[in-house]
PDB file of C-alpha atoms in Angstrom:
ATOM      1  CA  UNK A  22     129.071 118.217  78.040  1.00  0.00           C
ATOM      2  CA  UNK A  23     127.794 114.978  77.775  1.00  0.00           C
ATOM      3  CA  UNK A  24     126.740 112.640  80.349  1.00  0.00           C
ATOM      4  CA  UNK A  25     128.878 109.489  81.416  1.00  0.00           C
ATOM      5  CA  UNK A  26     126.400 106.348  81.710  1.00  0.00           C
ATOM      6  CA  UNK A  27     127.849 106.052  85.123  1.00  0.00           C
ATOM      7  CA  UNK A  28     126.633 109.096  86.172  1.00  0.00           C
ATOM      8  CA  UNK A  29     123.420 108.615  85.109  1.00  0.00           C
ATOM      9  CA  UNK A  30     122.957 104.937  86.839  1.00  0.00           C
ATOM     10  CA  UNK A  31     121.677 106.173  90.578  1.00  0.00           C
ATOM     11  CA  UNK A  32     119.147 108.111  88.873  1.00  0.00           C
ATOM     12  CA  UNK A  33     118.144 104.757  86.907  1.00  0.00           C
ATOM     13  CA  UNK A  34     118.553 102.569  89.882  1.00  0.00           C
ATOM     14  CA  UNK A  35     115.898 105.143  91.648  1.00  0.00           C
ATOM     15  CA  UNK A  36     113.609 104.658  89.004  1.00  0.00           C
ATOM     16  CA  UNK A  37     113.157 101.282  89.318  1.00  0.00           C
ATOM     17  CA  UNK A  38     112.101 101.810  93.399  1.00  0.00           C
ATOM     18  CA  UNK A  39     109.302 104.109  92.600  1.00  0.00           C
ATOM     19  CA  UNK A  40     106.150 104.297  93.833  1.00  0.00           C
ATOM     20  CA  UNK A  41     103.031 102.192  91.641  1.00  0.00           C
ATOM     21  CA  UNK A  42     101.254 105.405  92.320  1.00  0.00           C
ATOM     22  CA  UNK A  43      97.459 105.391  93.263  1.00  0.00           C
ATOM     23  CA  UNK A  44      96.629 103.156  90.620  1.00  0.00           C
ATOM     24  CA  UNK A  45      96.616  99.669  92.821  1.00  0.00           C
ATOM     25  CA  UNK A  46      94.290  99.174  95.634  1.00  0.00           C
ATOM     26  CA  UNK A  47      95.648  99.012  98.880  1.00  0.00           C
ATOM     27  CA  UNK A  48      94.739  99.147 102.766  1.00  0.00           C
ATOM     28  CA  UNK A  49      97.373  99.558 105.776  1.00  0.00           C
ATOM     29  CA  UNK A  50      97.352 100.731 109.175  1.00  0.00           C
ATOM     30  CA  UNK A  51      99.443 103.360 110.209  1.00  0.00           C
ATOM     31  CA  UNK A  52     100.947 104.726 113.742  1.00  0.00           C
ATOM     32  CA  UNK A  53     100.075 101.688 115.647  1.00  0.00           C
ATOM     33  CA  UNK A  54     103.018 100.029 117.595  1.00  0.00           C
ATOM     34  CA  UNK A  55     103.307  97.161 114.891  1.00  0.00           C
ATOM     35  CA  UNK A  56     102.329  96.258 111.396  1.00  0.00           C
ATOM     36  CA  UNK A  57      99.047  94.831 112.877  1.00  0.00           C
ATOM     37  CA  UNK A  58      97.293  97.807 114.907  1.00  0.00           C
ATOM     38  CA  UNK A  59      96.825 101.899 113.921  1.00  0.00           C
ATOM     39  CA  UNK A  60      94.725 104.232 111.737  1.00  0.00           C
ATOM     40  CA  UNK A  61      93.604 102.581 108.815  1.00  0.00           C
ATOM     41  CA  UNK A  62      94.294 104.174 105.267  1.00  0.00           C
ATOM     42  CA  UNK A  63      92.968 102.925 102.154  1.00  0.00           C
ATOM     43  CA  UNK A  64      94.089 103.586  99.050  1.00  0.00           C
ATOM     44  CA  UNK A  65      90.851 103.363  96.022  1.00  0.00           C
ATOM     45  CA  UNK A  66      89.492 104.033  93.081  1.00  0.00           C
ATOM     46  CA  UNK A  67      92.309 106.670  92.630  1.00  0.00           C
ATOM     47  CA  UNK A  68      92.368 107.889  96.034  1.00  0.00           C
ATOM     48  CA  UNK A  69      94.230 107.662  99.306  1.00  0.00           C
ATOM     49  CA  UNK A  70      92.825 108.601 102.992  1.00  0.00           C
ATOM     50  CA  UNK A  71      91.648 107.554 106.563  1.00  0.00           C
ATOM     51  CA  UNK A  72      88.029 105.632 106.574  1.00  0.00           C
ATOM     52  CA  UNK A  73      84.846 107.540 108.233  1.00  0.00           C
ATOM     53  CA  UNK A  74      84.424 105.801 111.437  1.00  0.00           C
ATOM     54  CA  UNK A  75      80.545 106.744 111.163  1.00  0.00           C
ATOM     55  CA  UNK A  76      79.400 102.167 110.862  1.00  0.00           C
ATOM     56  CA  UNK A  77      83.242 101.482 111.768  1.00  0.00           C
ATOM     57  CA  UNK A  78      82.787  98.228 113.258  1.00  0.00           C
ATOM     58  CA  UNK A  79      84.012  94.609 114.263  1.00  0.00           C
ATOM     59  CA  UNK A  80      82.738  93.343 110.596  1.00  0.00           C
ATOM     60  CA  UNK A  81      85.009  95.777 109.026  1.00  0.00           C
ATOM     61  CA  UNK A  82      87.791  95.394 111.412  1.00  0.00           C
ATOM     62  CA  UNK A  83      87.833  91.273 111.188  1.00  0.00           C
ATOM     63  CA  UNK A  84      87.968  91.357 107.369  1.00  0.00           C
ATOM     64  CA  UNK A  85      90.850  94.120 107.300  1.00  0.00           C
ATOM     65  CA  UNK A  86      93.054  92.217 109.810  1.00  0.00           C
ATOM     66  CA  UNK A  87      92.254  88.918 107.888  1.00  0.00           C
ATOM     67  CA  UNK A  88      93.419  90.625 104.848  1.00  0.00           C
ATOM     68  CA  UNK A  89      96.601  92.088 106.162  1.00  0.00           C
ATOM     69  CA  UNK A  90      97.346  88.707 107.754  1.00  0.00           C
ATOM     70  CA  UNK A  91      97.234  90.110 111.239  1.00  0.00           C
ATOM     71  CA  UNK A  92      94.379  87.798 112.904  1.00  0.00           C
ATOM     72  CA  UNK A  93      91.173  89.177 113.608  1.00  0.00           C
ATOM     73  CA  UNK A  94      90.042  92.312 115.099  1.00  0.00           C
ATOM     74  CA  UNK A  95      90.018  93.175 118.953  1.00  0.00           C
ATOM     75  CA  UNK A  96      89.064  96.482 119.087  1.00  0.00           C
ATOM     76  CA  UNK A  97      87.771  99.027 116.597  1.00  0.00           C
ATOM     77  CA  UNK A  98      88.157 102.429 118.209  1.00  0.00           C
ATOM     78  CA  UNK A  99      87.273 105.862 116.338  1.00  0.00           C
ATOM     79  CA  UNK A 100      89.967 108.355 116.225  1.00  0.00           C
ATOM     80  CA  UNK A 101      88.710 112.019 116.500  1.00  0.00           C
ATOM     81  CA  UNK A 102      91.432 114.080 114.370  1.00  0.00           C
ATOM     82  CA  UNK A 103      93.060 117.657 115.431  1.00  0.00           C
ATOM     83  CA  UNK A 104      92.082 120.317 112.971  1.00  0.00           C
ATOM     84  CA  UNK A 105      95.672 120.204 112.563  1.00  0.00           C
ATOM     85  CA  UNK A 106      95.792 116.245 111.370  1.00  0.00           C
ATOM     86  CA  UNK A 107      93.018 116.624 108.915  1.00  0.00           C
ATOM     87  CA  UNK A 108      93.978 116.193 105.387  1.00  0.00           C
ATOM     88  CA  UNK A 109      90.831 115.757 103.178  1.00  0.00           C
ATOM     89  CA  UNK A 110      88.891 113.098 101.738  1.00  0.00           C
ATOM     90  CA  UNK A 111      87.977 109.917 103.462  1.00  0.00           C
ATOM     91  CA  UNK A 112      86.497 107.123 102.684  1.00  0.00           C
ATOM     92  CA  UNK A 113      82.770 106.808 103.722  1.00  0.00           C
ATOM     93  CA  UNK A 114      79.824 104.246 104.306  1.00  0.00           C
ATOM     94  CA  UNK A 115      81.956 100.946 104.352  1.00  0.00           C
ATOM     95  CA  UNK A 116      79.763  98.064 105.029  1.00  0.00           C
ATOM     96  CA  UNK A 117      81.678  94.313 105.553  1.00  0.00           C
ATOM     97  CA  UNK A 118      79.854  91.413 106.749  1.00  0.00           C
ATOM     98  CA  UNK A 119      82.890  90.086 108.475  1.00  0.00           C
ATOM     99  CA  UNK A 120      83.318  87.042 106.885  1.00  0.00           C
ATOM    100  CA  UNK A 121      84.756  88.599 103.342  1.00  0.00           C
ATOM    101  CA  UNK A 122      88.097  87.646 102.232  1.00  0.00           C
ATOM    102  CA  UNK A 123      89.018  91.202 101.298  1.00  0.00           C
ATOM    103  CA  UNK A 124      88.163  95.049 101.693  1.00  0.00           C
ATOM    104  CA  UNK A 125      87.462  95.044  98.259  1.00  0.00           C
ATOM    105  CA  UNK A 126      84.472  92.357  98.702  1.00  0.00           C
ATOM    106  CA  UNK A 127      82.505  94.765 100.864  1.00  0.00           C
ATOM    107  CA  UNK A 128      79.905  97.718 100.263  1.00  0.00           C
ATOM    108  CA  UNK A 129      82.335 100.748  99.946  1.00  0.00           C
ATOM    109  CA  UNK A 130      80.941 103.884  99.884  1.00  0.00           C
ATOM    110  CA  UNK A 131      82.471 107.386  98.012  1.00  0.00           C
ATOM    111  CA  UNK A 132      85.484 109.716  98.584  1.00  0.00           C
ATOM    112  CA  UNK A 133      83.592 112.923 100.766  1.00  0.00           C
ATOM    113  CA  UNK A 134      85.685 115.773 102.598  1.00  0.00           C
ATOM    114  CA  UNK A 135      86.248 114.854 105.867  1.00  0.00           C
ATOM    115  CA  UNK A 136      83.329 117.542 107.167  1.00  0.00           C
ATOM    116  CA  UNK A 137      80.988 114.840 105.555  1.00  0.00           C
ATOM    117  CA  UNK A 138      81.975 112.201 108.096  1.00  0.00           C
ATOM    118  CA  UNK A 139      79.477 113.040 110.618  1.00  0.00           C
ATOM    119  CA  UNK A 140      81.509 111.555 113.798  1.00  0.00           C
ATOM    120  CA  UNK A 141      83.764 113.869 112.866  1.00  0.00           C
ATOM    121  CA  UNK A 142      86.369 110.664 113.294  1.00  0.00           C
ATOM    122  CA  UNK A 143      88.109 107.961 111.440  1.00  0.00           C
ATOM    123  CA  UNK A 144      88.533 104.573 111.971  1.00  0.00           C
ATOM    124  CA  UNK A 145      91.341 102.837 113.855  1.00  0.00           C
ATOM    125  CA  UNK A 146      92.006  99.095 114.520  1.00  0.00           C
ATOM    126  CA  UNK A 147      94.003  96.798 117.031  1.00  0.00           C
ATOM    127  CA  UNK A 148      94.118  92.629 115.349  1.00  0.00           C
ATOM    128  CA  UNK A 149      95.237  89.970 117.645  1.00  0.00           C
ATOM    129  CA  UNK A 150      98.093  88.993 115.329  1.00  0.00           C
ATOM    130  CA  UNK A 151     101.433  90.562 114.663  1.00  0.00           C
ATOM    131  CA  UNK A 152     103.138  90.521 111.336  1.00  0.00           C
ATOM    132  CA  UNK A 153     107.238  90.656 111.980  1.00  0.00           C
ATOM    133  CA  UNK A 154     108.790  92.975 109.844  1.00  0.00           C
ATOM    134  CA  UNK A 155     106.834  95.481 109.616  1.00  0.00           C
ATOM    135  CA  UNK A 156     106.469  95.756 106.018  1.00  0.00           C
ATOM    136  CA  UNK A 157     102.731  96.207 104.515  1.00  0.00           C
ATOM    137  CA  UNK A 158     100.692  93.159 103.207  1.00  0.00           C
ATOM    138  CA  UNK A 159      98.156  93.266 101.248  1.00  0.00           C
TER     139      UNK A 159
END
């Protein structure tokens, strides 16, 4: 039985929505209240986790809001995750000035299980500004 081209357009239309994959460089945060405050997940070199919160600081945290268009950084908590929450790598040892345009102009370190992080935490992030919308910039 062949296929009517009708049939086969949601499948096509789906297609064309799908995810880039972990090939493109990304940072968001996620379960904050709005676009502009939460956990903060980067996705590099091929890889997507939470960041160490071992030097999580105001440096990091001002160029991250800056690049997400969300103001600059009021607070930089740490985030100690349930056993249960834990899901792998993260990214460790990022170093930012503060004054870089972009995550991707500061010192980032490698990909290490989560056991490696020695705060046993990741970083989270609250920015003065909020994005309407809620949809991720980058």
């Amino acid at each position: 039985m062949a296929l009517s081209p009708l049939r086969l357009w949601p499948f096509l239309l789906a297609c064309l929505n799908l995810p880039t994959g972990l090939a493109e460089d990304s940072v968001t945060l996620l379960r904050g209240g709005n676009p502009c405050e939460g956990l903060v997940t980067v996705q590099h070199r091929g890889q997507q986790g939470m960041v160490c919160g071992d030097r999580w600081g105001q440096g990091e945290g001002d160029v991250i809001c800056r690049q997400l268009g969300c103001g600059h950084a009021l607070f930089t908590p740490k985030y100690v995750l349930w056993p249960s929450e834990r899901q792998g790598s993260v990214l460790q040892a990022m170093r930012c000035q503060g004054e870089e345009a972009s995550l991707w102009e500061c010192s980032l370190g490698p990909w290490v299980p989560e056991r490696d992080c020695a705060c046993e935490c990741i970083s989270a992030l609250h920015c003065s500004g909020r994005r309407p919308g809620g949809s991720p910039h980058l």
